[in-house]
Each structure stands twice: as C-alpha cells, then as structure tokens.
Short mmCIF file of C-alpha atoms and ligand atoms in Angstrom, two decimals:
data_model
loop_
_atom_site.label_atom_id
_atom_site.label_comp_id
_atom_site.label_asym_id
_atom_site.label_seq_id
_atom_site.Cartn_x
_atom_site.Cartn_y
_atom_site.Cartn_z
CA MET A 212 -0.18 0.04 0.11
CA GLY A 213 1.25 3.60 -0.69
CA ALA A 214 3.40 5.83 1.42
CA SER A 215 1.98 7.82 4.03
CA SER A 216 3.87 10.72 2.81
CA SER A 217 5.51 11.80 -0.44
CA SER A 218 7.87 13.94 -2.22
CA PRO A 219 6.16 17.36 -4.07
CA ALA A 220 7.67 15.77 -7.18
CA LEU A 221 5.73 12.74 -6.85
CA LEU A 222 2.35 14.69 -6.04
CA VAL A 223 2.65 16.55 -9.36
CA GLN A 224 2.36 13.27 -11.18
CA CYS A 225 -1.47 13.09 -10.17
CA SER A 226 -2.13 16.90 -10.27
CA ASN A 227 -5.35 17.82 -12.15
CA ASP A 228 -5.59 20.23 -14.92
CA ALA A 229 -4.28 23.20 -13.99
CA ALA A 230 -7.34 25.23 -14.25
CA VAL A 231 -9.15 23.06 -11.38
CA ALA A 232 -8.04 25.05 -8.22
CA ARG A 233 -8.05 21.84 -5.81
CA VAL A 234 -5.12 19.69 -6.66
CA PRO A 235 -4.16 17.15 -6.31
CA ALA A 236 -6.65 14.36 -5.58
CA LEU A 237 -5.54 11.79 -2.90
CA PHE A 238 -6.69 8.04 -2.64
CA VAL A 239 -6.97 6.87 0.76
CA ALA A 240 -6.78 2.85 1.24
CA SER A 241 -5.32 0.36 3.71
CA ASP A 242 -4.26 -3.18 3.63
CA PHE A 243 -7.74 -4.29 4.73
CA CYS A 244 -8.96 -3.13 1.29
CA ARG A 245 -7.01 -6.06 -0.41
CA GLN A 246 -8.53 -8.73 2.18
CA PRO A 247 -11.94 -10.27 1.90
CA GLY A 248 -14.14 -9.71 4.87
CA PHE A 249 -17.54 -10.47 6.03
CA GLY A 250 -17.41 -14.32 5.23
CA LYS A 251 -18.43 -16.28 2.25
CA HIS A 252 -22.04 -15.72 1.39
CA HIS A 253 -22.28 -12.17 2.54
CA PRO A 254 -23.13 -9.59 -0.17
CA LEU A 255 -20.16 -7.48 0.67
CA SER A 256 -17.62 -10.76 0.44
CA ILE A 257 -17.23 -9.79 -3.44
CA PRO A 258 -13.74 -7.92 -4.30
CA ARG A 259 -14.37 -4.24 -4.06
CA VAL A 260 -11.65 -1.63 -3.29
CA SER A 261 -9.03 -4.25 -4.13
CA ALA A 262 -10.47 -4.61 -7.75
CA VAL A 263 -10.59 -0.84 -7.52
CA LEU A 264 -6.86 -0.66 -6.81
CA GLU A 265 -5.92 -3.45 -9.49
CA LEU A 266 -7.72 -1.58 -12.28
CA CYS A 267 -6.35 1.80 -11.38
CA GLY A 268 -2.86 0.19 -11.13
CA ALA A 269 -3.44 -1.44 -14.76
CA LEU A 270 -4.33 1.99 -16.10
CA GLY A 271 -1.27 3.70 -14.66
CA TRP A 272 -3.51 5.71 -12.46
CA ILE A 273 -1.83 4.60 -8.91
CA ASP A 274 1.28 5.71 -7.64
CA ASP A 275 2.66 6.21 -4.14
CA GLY A 276 2.32 10.10 -4.63
CA CYS A 277 -1.46 9.85 -4.94
CA MET A 278 -2.01 7.33 -2.04
CA ARG A 279 -2.25 7.60 1.74
CA THR A 280 -2.85 5.06 4.20
CA SER A 281 -5.80 4.93 6.51
CA ARG A 282 -5.01 4.42 10.10
CA VAL A 283 -6.86 2.44 12.69
CA ALA A 284 -9.07 4.83 14.83
CA SER A 285 -8.60 4.79 18.22
CA VAL A 286 -11.03 3.81 20.95
CA PRO A 287 -11.12 7.43 22.41
CA GLU A 288 -11.73 8.63 18.66
CA LEU A 289 -14.38 5.91 18.22
CA THR A 290 -16.30 6.92 21.41
CA LYS A 291 -16.48 10.67 20.09
CA PHE A 292 -19.73 9.35 18.38
CA HIS A 293 -20.12 5.70 19.22
CA ASP A 294 -21.45 4.63 22.61
CA PRO A 295 -18.31 3.09 24.62
CA ALA A 296 -20.36 0.12 25.72
CA TYR A 297 -20.87 -0.68 21.81
CA VAL A 298 -17.27 -0.10 21.08
CA GLU A 299 -16.13 -2.44 23.83
CA ALA A 300 -18.46 -4.94 23.09
CA LEU A 301 -17.64 -5.19 19.30
CA GLN A 302 -13.82 -5.17 20.20
CA ALA A 303 -14.26 -7.76 22.97
CA SER A 304 -16.34 -10.08 20.90
CA ASP A 305 -13.93 -9.86 18.11
CA ALA A 306 -11.25 -10.91 20.40
CA ALA A 307 -13.16 -13.71 22.01
CA GLY A 308 -14.51 -15.00 18.42
CA CYS A 309 -17.99 -15.13 19.61
CA VAL A 310 -21.12 -12.80 20.60
CA ASP A 311 -23.21 -13.24 23.61
CA PRO A 312 -26.78 -13.30 22.48
CA ALA A 313 -27.65 -10.26 24.62
CA VAL A 314 -24.92 -8.46 23.21
CA ARG A 315 -26.21 -9.57 19.75
CA GLU A 316 -29.57 -8.44 20.52
CA ARG A 317 -28.53 -5.01 22.16
CA HIS A 318 -25.97 -3.85 19.58
CA GLY A 319 -26.75 -5.63 16.39
CA PHE A 320 -24.03 -7.70 15.27
CA GLY A 321 -23.08 -11.53 15.09
CA ASN A 322 -25.87 -11.96 12.73
CA PHE A 323 -26.16 -12.73 9.01
CA GLU A 324 -26.65 -9.01 8.26
CA ASN A 325 -23.54 -7.81 10.40
CA PRO A 326 -21.40 -10.70 10.95
CA LEU A 327 -18.60 -11.27 13.47
CA PHE A 328 -15.51 -12.39 11.60
CA PRO A 329 -12.12 -12.32 12.42
CA GLY A 330 -10.84 -8.60 12.42
CA VAL A 331 -13.78 -7.02 12.07
CA PHE A 332 -13.35 -4.37 14.85
CA GLU A 333 -9.89 -3.18 13.44
CA ARG A 334 -11.39 -3.16 10.04
CA ALA A 335 -14.25 -1.05 10.97
CA ALA A 336 -12.03 1.28 12.90
CA THR A 337 -9.76 1.37 9.79
CA ALA A 338 -12.67 2.79 7.80
CA VAL A 339 -13.30 5.45 10.59
CA GLY A 340 -9.44 5.97 10.48
CA GLY A 341 -9.58 6.51 6.86
CA SER A 342 -12.55 8.73 6.84
CA ILE A 343 -10.90 11.04 9.64
CA LEU A 344 -7.62 10.97 7.28
CA ALA A 345 -9.48 12.03 4.07
CA ALA A 346 -11.10 14.88 6.27
CA GLU A 347 -7.81 16.28 7.28
CA LEU A 348 -6.28 15.71 3.76
CA ALA A 349 -9.54 17.69 2.33
CA LEU A 350 -8.73 20.39 4.88
CA GLU A 351 -5.63 21.01 3.04
CA GLY A 352 -7.62 21.82 -0.17
CA ARG A 353 -7.52 18.57 -1.78
CA VAL A 354 -10.48 16.07 -2.78
CA ALA A 355 -9.85 12.80 -0.65
CA PHE A 356 -11.22 9.75 -2.04
CA HIS A 357 -11.65 6.97 0.49
CA PRO A 358 -13.84 4.02 -1.48
CA ALA A 359 -13.72 1.78 1.69
CA GLY A 360 -15.60 4.32 3.47
CA GLY A 361 -19.46 5.13 3.23
CA THR A 362 -20.69 2.96 6.14
CA HIS A 363 -23.68 5.37 6.36
CA HIS A 364 -26.12 3.07 8.25
CA GLY A 365 -24.05 2.42 11.46
CA ARG A 366 -25.53 3.90 14.49
CA ARG A 367 -24.34 5.27 17.85
CA ASP A 368 -24.91 2.02 19.61
CA ARG A 369 -25.26 -0.73 17.18
CA ALA A 370 -24.43 -2.16 13.74
CA SER A 371 -27.01 -1.79 11.05
CA GLY A 372 -26.82 -2.77 7.19
CA PHE A 373 -23.55 -4.44 7.03
CA CYS A 374 -22.24 -0.93 8.79
CA TYR A 375 -20.56 -1.36 12.21
CA PHE A 376 -19.04 1.99 12.70
CA ASN A 377 -20.51 5.15 10.74
CA ASP A 378 -17.31 6.52 9.14
CA PRO A 379 -19.02 9.44 7.31
CA VAL A 380 -19.80 10.99 10.81
CA PHE A 381 -16.47 11.14 11.46
CA ALA A 382 -15.34 12.86 8.41
CA LEU A 383 -18.07 15.30 8.80
CA GLY A 384 -16.92 15.57 12.46
CA ARG A 385 -13.21 16.16 11.68
CA LEU A 386 -14.50 19.12 9.48
CA LEU A 387 -16.40 20.95 12.03
CA GLU A 388 -13.72 19.98 14.60
CA ALA A 389 -11.44 22.05 12.25
CA GLY A 390 -13.98 25.15 12.57
CA ILE A 391 -15.79 24.67 9.49
CA SER A 392 -19.29 26.18 10.12
CA ARG A 393 -21.05 24.70 7.17
CA VAL A 394 -20.73 20.96 6.13
CA LEU A 395 -22.77 19.63 3.22
CA TYR A 396 -23.38 15.62 3.16
CA VAL A 397 -24.72 14.32 0.01
CA ASP A 398 -25.48 10.56 -0.04
CA LEU A 399 -25.92 8.94 -3.44
CA ASP A 400 -26.15 5.16 -2.33
CA ALA A 401 -29.26 3.40 -3.11
CA HIS A 402 -30.25 3.06 0.60
CA HIS A 403 -31.34 6.06 2.59
CA GLY A 404 -28.33 7.53 4.67
CA ASP A 405 -30.25 6.97 7.98
CA GLY A 406 -27.44 6.72 10.31
CA VAL A 407 -25.69 10.15 9.26
CA GLN A 408 -29.05 11.97 9.18
CA GLU A 409 -29.74 10.76 12.68
CA ALA A 410 -26.14 11.73 13.93
CA PHE A 411 -26.68 15.28 12.74
CA LEU A 412 -30.20 15.69 13.33
CA ASP A 413 -29.80 18.79 15.77
CA ASP A 414 -26.69 20.14 14.08
CA PRO A 415 -27.41 23.41 12.01
CA ARG A 416 -23.86 23.31 10.90
CA VAL A 417 -24.70 20.25 8.86
CA ARG A 418 -27.26 19.62 5.86
CA VAL A 419 -27.71 16.05 4.89
CA VAL A 420 -28.96 15.16 1.34
CA SER A 421 -30.07 11.48 0.43
CA ILE A 422 -31.32 10.45 -2.95
CA HIS A 423 -32.30 6.75 -2.62
CA GLU A 424 -34.87 4.01 -3.89
CA GLN A 425 -38.35 4.45 -2.17
CA GLY A 426 -39.87 1.43 -0.57
CA ARG A 427 -36.39 -0.19 0.16
CA TRP A 428 -34.72 -0.77 3.53
CA PRO A 429 -34.22 0.67 5.75
CA HIS A 430 -37.64 2.31 5.01
CA SER A 431 -36.72 5.74 6.33
CA GLY A 432 -35.96 9.02 4.35
CA ALA A 433 -39.63 9.71 3.22
CA ALA A 434 -39.88 12.81 0.86
CA ASP A 435 -41.84 14.67 3.96
CA ASP A 436 -38.67 13.70 6.31
CA VAL A 437 -36.74 17.04 6.91
CA GLY A 438 -35.49 15.91 10.44
CA HIS A 439 -35.14 18.74 12.40
CA GLY A 440 -35.14 20.97 9.22
CA TYR A 441 -31.62 20.21 7.99
CA ALA A 442 -32.36 16.98 5.94
CA CYS A 443 -33.38 16.59 2.25
CA ASN A 444 -34.73 13.34 1.35
CA LEU A 445 -35.57 12.28 -2.31
CA PRO A 446 -36.67 8.84 -2.40
CA VAL A 447 -37.01 7.87 -6.14
CA PRO A 448 -38.95 5.04 -7.97
CA ALA A 449 -37.43 1.97 -9.41
CA GLY A 450 -36.03 2.64 -12.79
CA PHE A 451 -34.40 5.84 -11.98
CA ASN A 452 -32.51 7.04 -15.22
CA ASP A 453 -29.77 9.47 -15.81
CA SER A 454 -32.05 12.08 -16.87
CA GLU A 455 -34.09 11.99 -13.66
CA LEU A 456 -30.81 12.31 -11.44
CA ASP A 457 -29.81 15.40 -13.49
CA TYR A 458 -33.21 16.59 -12.99
CA LEU A 459 -33.31 16.32 -9.23
CA LEU A 460 -29.71 17.60 -9.07
CA GLU A 461 -30.66 20.79 -10.97
CA SER A 462 -34.17 21.34 -9.36
CA VAL A 463 -33.35 20.58 -5.65
CA VAL A 464 -29.79 19.28 -4.79
CA LEU A 465 -27.73 22.02 -6.46
CA PRO A 466 -30.24 25.05 -5.21
CA PHE A 467 -30.37 23.28 -1.77
CA ALA A 468 -26.59 23.36 -1.35
CA ALA A 469 -26.41 26.81 -2.97
CA ALA A 470 -28.79 28.55 -0.38
CA PHE A 471 -26.72 26.64 2.24
CA ALA A 472 -23.31 27.69 1.06
CA PRO A 473 -21.43 24.90 2.27
CA GLU A 474 -17.55 25.37 3.36
CA ALA A 475 -16.91 21.67 2.75
CA VAL A 476 -18.84 18.64 1.14
CA VAL A 477 -18.77 15.00 2.02
CA VAL A 478 -20.24 12.41 -0.63
CA THR A 479 -21.11 8.95 -0.33
CA CYS A 480 -21.05 7.54 -3.53
CA GLY A 481 -22.24 3.83 -3.35
CA THR A 482 -22.54 1.93 -6.61
CA ASP A 483 -25.50 0.26 -5.71
CA ALA A 484 -27.84 2.85 -7.82
CA LEU A 485 -26.30 1.48 -10.99
CA ALA A 486 -27.99 -0.37 -13.43
CA GLY A 487 -27.08 -4.25 -12.75
CA ASP A 488 -27.10 -3.82 -9.01
CA PRO A 489 -28.58 -7.08 -7.65
CA LEU A 490 -29.98 -5.37 -4.21
CA SER A 491 -31.71 -2.38 -5.94
CA ARG A 492 -33.72 -1.55 -8.72
CA LEU A 493 -32.29 1.88 -9.97
CA ALA A 494 -30.84 2.10 -13.43
CA LEU A 495 -28.13 4.84 -13.25
CA SER A 496 -24.83 4.83 -15.78
CA ASN A 497 -21.69 5.45 -13.94
CA VAL A 498 -21.03 8.45 -15.94
CA VAL A 499 -24.01 10.44 -14.37
CA LEU A 500 -22.78 9.22 -10.98
CA TRP A 501 -19.17 10.68 -11.95
CA ASP A 502 -21.01 14.03 -12.87
CA ALA A 503 -22.99 14.26 -10.02
CA VAL A 504 -20.28 13.69 -7.47
CA GLU A 505 -18.18 16.46 -9.41
CA ARG A 506 -21.00 18.96 -9.48
CA VAL A 507 -21.76 18.53 -5.76
CA ILE A 508 -18.02 18.93 -4.67
CA GLY A 509 -17.64 22.12 -6.97
CA ASP A 510 -14.15 23.31 -7.95
CA THR A 511 -13.07 24.54 -4.43
CA GLY A 512 -13.00 23.85 -0.80
CA PRO A 513 -12.45 20.87 1.28
CA ALA A 514 -14.18 17.64 -0.47
CA VAL A 515 -14.21 14.06 0.83
CA VAL A 516 -15.69 11.32 -1.42
CA LEU A 517 -16.44 8.11 0.14
CA GLY A 518 -17.56 4.70 -1.34
CA GLY A 519 -20.66 2.93 0.08
CA GLY A 520 -22.79 0.30 -1.02
CA GLY A 521 -22.71 -1.66 -4.26
CA TYR A 522 -23.00 -5.53 -4.76
CA ASN A 523 -22.14 -6.11 -8.37
CA PRO A 524 -18.27 -6.44 -8.43
CA TRP A 525 -18.10 -5.32 -12.34
CA THR A 526 -20.15 -2.23 -11.91
CA LEU A 527 -18.64 -1.17 -8.45
CA ALA A 528 -15.13 -1.62 -9.59
CA ARG A 529 -15.58 0.24 -13.11
CA CYS A 530 -17.45 3.08 -11.24
CA TRP A 531 -14.96 3.65 -8.35
CA THR A 532 -12.03 3.23 -10.83
CA GLY A 533 -13.57 5.99 -13.01
CA LEU A 534 -14.50 8.08 -10.27
CA TRP A 535 -10.84 8.17 -9.15
CA GLY A 536 -9.89 8.83 -12.92
CA ARG A 537 -12.20 11.79 -12.87
CA LEU A 538 -11.25 13.19 -9.61
CA SER A 539 -7.61 12.88 -10.36
CA GLY A 540 -7.93 14.38 -14.00
CA ARG A 541 -7.26 11.25 -15.94
CA ASP A 542 -8.86 10.53 -19.33
CA ILE A 543 -11.38 7.72 -19.32
CA PRO A 544 -10.20 5.39 -22.13
CA ASP A 545 -12.93 4.11 -24.66
CA GLU A 546 -11.27 0.54 -24.55
CA LEU A 547 -9.71 -0.78 -21.50
CA PRO A 548 -6.10 -2.21 -21.76
CA ALA A 549 -5.69 -6.02 -21.77
CA ALA A 550 -4.54 -6.24 -18.35
CA ALA A 551 -7.59 -4.13 -17.00
CA GLN A 552 -10.11 -6.41 -18.88
CA LYS A 553 -8.47 -9.47 -17.51
CA ILE A 554 -9.11 -8.17 -13.99
CA LEU A 555 -12.81 -7.64 -14.58
CA ARG A 556 -13.05 -11.07 -16.23
CA SER A 557 -11.54 -12.73 -13.41
CA LEU A 558 -14.41 -11.33 -10.85
CA GLU A 559 -17.33 -13.73 -9.59
CA CYS A 560 -20.43 -12.94 -7.93
CA ASP A 561 -23.09 -15.21 -6.97
CA LEU A 562 -25.76 -12.48 -6.74
CA VAL A 563 -25.53 -11.70 -10.54
CA GLU A 564 -26.76 -14.20 -12.88
CA ASP A 565 -24.52 -15.03 -15.55
CA GLU A 566 -26.96 -13.95 -18.33
CA ASP A 567 -27.16 -10.64 -16.90
CA VAL A 568 -23.42 -10.23 -17.03
CA ASP A 569 -22.95 -7.46 -19.68
CA GLU A 570 -19.96 -7.89 -22.02
CA ALA A 571 -19.25 -4.01 -21.96
CA TRP A 572 -18.40 -4.69 -18.46
CA PHE A 573 -15.14 -6.30 -19.11
CA ARG A 574 -13.95 -4.02 -22.04
CA THR A 575 -15.14 -0.40 -20.80
CA LEU A 576 -14.97 1.90 -17.85
CA ALA A 577 -17.57 4.20 -18.75
CA ASP A 578 -21.33 3.17 -19.33
CA VAL A 579 -23.28 4.18 -22.26
CA PRO A 580 -25.58 7.02 -20.68
CA ARG A 581 -28.90 5.93 -19.51
CA PRO A 582 -31.12 8.88 -20.31
CA GLY A 583 -35.00 8.55 -20.16
CA THR A 584 -38.12 10.17 -19.59
CA VAL A 585 -38.21 12.40 -16.24
CA ARG A 586 -41.44 10.82 -14.83
CA GLU A 587 -44.12 12.85 -13.21
CA GLU A 588 -43.63 11.16 -9.73
CA VAL A 589 -39.78 12.60 -10.14
CA LYS A 590 -41.17 16.07 -10.96
CA SER A 591 -43.45 15.93 -7.97
CA LEU A 592 -40.57 14.88 -5.72
CA ALA A 593 -38.78 17.67 -6.96
CA ARG A 594 -41.68 20.28 -6.29
CA ARG A 595 -42.19 18.65 -2.94
CA GLY A 596 -38.32 18.99 -2.10
CA ARG A 597 -38.30 22.57 -3.25
CA ALA A 598 -41.44 23.68 -1.29
CA LEU A 599 -40.12 21.93 1.93
CA HIS A 600 -36.83 23.83 1.84
CA GLY A 601 -38.07 27.10 0.71
CA LEU A 602 -36.35 27.03 -2.72
CA ALA A 603 -38.30 29.26 -5.22
ZN1 ZN B 912 -26.84 0.90 -0.47
#
C-alpha cells in the first residue's frame, strides 16, 4: 500500500488540470482493502476496493504520490460518536471470536447482516480512521477519495445494514472540529443515509441530502422527512435514470446546496444505484454518478468522496475506478487495456446471474449513458423538495 507521505515531485504526477483550483486528489486506502471480509455468503464478500486498486494500477493511475494509508481509529476517537459500551462489545467479541446473545440483541452484530468475522473491529475502525484522514487531507484543499468508507447505516450504539461504525459521521465531525461551520453531506447510495441523518439531526452546521430508492430498506427517508429541518430526502422510483438524476440535481440538490453555501462537502457514492446492482432496482449509468459527484463537490473547498454500498463487483469496480480517474484528472479510455480487462473478467459474484453479465463490463470503464423520460413522480418529488426547503 502507498506511502503515508511523499515528495512534492511525486504529487505533481497526479495533479489535475491546472485550471482546477483544488489539486491534487488523493486516494485513501489500507491493507484491509485487499483482504476479503464478512465471510463467504455475505453480499460484501465480493472484491470491492481491491479490484478498484488493481484496475487503477493496470491503468497507471496509482502511484505512491497519490496514495495515503488509513490508520486505525483509536477507542477514544470512536467514542466521540459511538457508545463506549458498543465499541467495547465489538472489540471484546472480536477478540473472543463469539458474541453473547444479549450483546447480539443489544448491539446488532453477530447475525447474518452484520456478522462477526476475524478482524471485524480493526477493519471497521480502519474505515473510520480512513475517513478522518480523508477529512484532514481535504482540509488541505484537496479532494480525498476513500472508497472503503461510506458505512452510512452505522448507529451510535449498534451495527446496521452491513455497517459497524459510521465513518461518514467521523469525516463530517473532523471537518466541524477544524472550525468549518457549514458542511454539506450528499448521499447517492441506493439506500437512505439514515445513520448520518440521525447523527446530525440537531446540528445546524450540517445539511444532509439523500437520494435513495423508495420502498427499500431501511424504509426511512420519506420525502416529507426533513429531520429537524436540516435534511433533504429524495426517495426515487425503481428504474431511476440519468435524466432523472440530473433533474433532481438541478431542481433540488444544487439549489439546496447553494442556499446553504457549504464550506466543505462529503459525498457517499455507493454504486448500488447503478443499473445491474443485485440489491436495488435503480438504473443509473456510472457516467452520471461521476458527473453528480463533481457537480456536488464543485471546484473549491475541502471535499471528501466516500464509497458505500454496491453489490455487483463489475459495476462497482468500473464506477469507483472511473470516479478516481475523473477526480484525479485522467482521461477515461474508450476501451480498457488487456490487463484491466483481465481483472474484470476474473471477478465473480453469486448474486448476479451469468446471463445478466454485460460484455461491456469487461471491455470499458464508462457506461453508455442511460437517459430517459423524467417521470411525473420525480417531478412531483422535486416540487415537494423545493417547497419543503423554501427554494423558489
Ligand atoms: Zn446501499
């Protein structure tokens, strides 16, 4: 894994175009990214950030100058948000290799959804450490990309939705600690960013926007749910297409952001909103997600870009590799080099049927765009969002 510091000469290699004020982008990762976790039959057992790192390597988009290594968040750091009893229970259960039934009930881990597996505590604490580091790097005026982050369902005192801790909360917390007075959080994962919304429910320094599939777990984040006035929820219908995402960005998300005038932005960019994901039914192309991230973070100010969900290893690896390419100023190739195609062809996934695997997932990085009609329910959602948040 990359060096924790680097010479200025190396940093120049991953600089963006000189016209972009905020350079260079940095990639935050750890050795955990290369190791499978969760156990064999879990949806998160697929190669994820490891495949992204391999693809970026095959494209020549990774060097030590752009890489930063996550550290493990300490217990005193974790308990700035999480309940000390929960942190201790996860650490002790991991060490013992078993979970007491009362602990399982109380803290939501040691079940199929949030299994206890060897190293779970350190792995989860490293995701938090990576997001704290990403925030610190962003404070230097950079875009920090931490695809192993984005565990947006983690709660103060329990695991939820494959998330043990809530690393986005720590990225936001670190920015606030540094004295930033307005931080925007935008969640593009297919599931509602419930844990982040709950964590900052009362905090006027934070605005939380979540675009997610309606009627899907965790069944929160309804259009009328504004929390204590600081949350904007946009639950979208199945089949949500590129034109509809652009429509919501232009009519609600960007005006909402502009009215708030954030000093820093944190984005969770799960890939489960892409067409082909086995756990949701949205239908975006990766290109529109890359555009959305770039539009939301803008050209200046601290920006942290996290990963999140995503259960199709091909669409995930292509999306986050291309996202890193865009954030670090690379040209996206029309056709992938043979070494990159080989990496994609080697991936496997029990949740995606063989006949649903698109040949283009092996050969290209960018999807063909997926425009479509902007349905009345999406227009109505936008009107509701604008009215709720006083956007003219
Ligand atoms: Zn998700």
